[in-house]
Short mmCIF file of C-alpha atoms in Angstrom, two decimals:
data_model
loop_
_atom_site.label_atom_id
_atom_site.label_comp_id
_atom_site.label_asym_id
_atom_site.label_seq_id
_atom_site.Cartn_x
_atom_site.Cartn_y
_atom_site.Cartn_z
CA UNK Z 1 0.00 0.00 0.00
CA UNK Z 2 2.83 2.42 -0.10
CA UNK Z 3 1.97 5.16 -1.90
CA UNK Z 4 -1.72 4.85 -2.03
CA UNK Z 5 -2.06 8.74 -1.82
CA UNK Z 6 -0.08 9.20 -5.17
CA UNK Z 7 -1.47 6.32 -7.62
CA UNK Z 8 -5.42 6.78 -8.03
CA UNK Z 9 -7.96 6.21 -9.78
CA UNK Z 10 -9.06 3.90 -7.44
CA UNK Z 11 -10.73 0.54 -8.15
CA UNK Z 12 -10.61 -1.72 -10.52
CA UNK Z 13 -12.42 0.35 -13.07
CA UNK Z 14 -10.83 4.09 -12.18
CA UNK Z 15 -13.93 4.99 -10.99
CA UNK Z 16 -13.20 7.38 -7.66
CA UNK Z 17 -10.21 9.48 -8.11
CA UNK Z 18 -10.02 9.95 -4.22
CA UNK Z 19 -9.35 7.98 -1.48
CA UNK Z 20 -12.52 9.60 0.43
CA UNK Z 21 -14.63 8.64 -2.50
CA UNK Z 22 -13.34 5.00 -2.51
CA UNK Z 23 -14.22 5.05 1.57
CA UNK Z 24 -17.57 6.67 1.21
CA UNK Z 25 -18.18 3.77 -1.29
CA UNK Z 26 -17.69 1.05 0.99
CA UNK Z 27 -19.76 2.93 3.89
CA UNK Z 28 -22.89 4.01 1.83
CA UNK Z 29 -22.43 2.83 -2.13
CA UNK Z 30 -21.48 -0.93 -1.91
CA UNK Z 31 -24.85 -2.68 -4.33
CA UNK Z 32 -25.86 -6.06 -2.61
CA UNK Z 33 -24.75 -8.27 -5.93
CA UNK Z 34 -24.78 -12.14 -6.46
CA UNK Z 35 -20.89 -12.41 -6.17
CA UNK Z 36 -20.73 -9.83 -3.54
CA UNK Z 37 -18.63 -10.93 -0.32
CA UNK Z 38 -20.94 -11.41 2.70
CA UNK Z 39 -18.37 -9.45 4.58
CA UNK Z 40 -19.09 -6.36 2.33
CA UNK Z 41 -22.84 -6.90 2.34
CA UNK Z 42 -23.18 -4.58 5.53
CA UNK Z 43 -21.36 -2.05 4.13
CA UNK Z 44 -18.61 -1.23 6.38
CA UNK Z 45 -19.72 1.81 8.72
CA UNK Z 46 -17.26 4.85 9.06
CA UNK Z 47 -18.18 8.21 10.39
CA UNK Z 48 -16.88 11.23 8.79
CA UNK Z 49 -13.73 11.29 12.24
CA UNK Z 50 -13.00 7.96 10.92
CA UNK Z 51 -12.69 8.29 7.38
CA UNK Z 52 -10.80 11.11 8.12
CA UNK Z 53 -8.33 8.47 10.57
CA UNK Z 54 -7.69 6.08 7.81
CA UNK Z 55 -7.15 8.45 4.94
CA UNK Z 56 -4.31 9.95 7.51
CA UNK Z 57 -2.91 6.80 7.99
CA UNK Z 58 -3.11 5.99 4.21
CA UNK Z 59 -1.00 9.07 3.91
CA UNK Z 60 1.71 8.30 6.38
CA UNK Z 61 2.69 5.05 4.07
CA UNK Z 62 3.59 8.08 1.14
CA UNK Z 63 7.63 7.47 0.64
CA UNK Z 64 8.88 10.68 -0.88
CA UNK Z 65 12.50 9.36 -1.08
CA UNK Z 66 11.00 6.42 -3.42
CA UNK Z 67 9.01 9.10 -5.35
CA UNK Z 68 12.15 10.77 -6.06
CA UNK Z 69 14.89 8.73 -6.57
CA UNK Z 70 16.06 8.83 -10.26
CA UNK Z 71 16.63 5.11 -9.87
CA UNK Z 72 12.78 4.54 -9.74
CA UNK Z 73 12.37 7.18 -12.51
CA UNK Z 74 10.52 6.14 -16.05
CA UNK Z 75 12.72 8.78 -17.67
#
């Protein structure tokens, strides 16, 4: 997950180009489909504090030195 701040669109698709819009998804937008995980079919419940917590977190794994480095670099 490093870097999860710095390589959306998110999802398989590219549908949500944020990582608040991927986490609102899977509190309110998840559609109750045949193949859908039973773990996912409650939706997973985040107030606004919370989504807030993990996008932090998500932020802290951001590696500027790997982002950087001319070793790493397509060019």
């Amino acid at each position: 997950m490093r870097n999860i701040d710095v390589t959306g669109p998110y999802m398989h698709d590219g549908r949500f180009l944020t990582l608040d819009a991927v986490l609102e998804h899977y509190n309110t937008g998840v559609l109750n489909t045949q193949n859908l995980d039973p773990l996912l079919a409650k939706k997973i419940p985040m107030t606004a504090e919370e989504k807030l917590q993990i996008i932090a977190f998500l932020r802290t794994l951001t590696d500027k030195a790997f982002l950087t480095n001319p070793n790493f670099s397509a060019n």
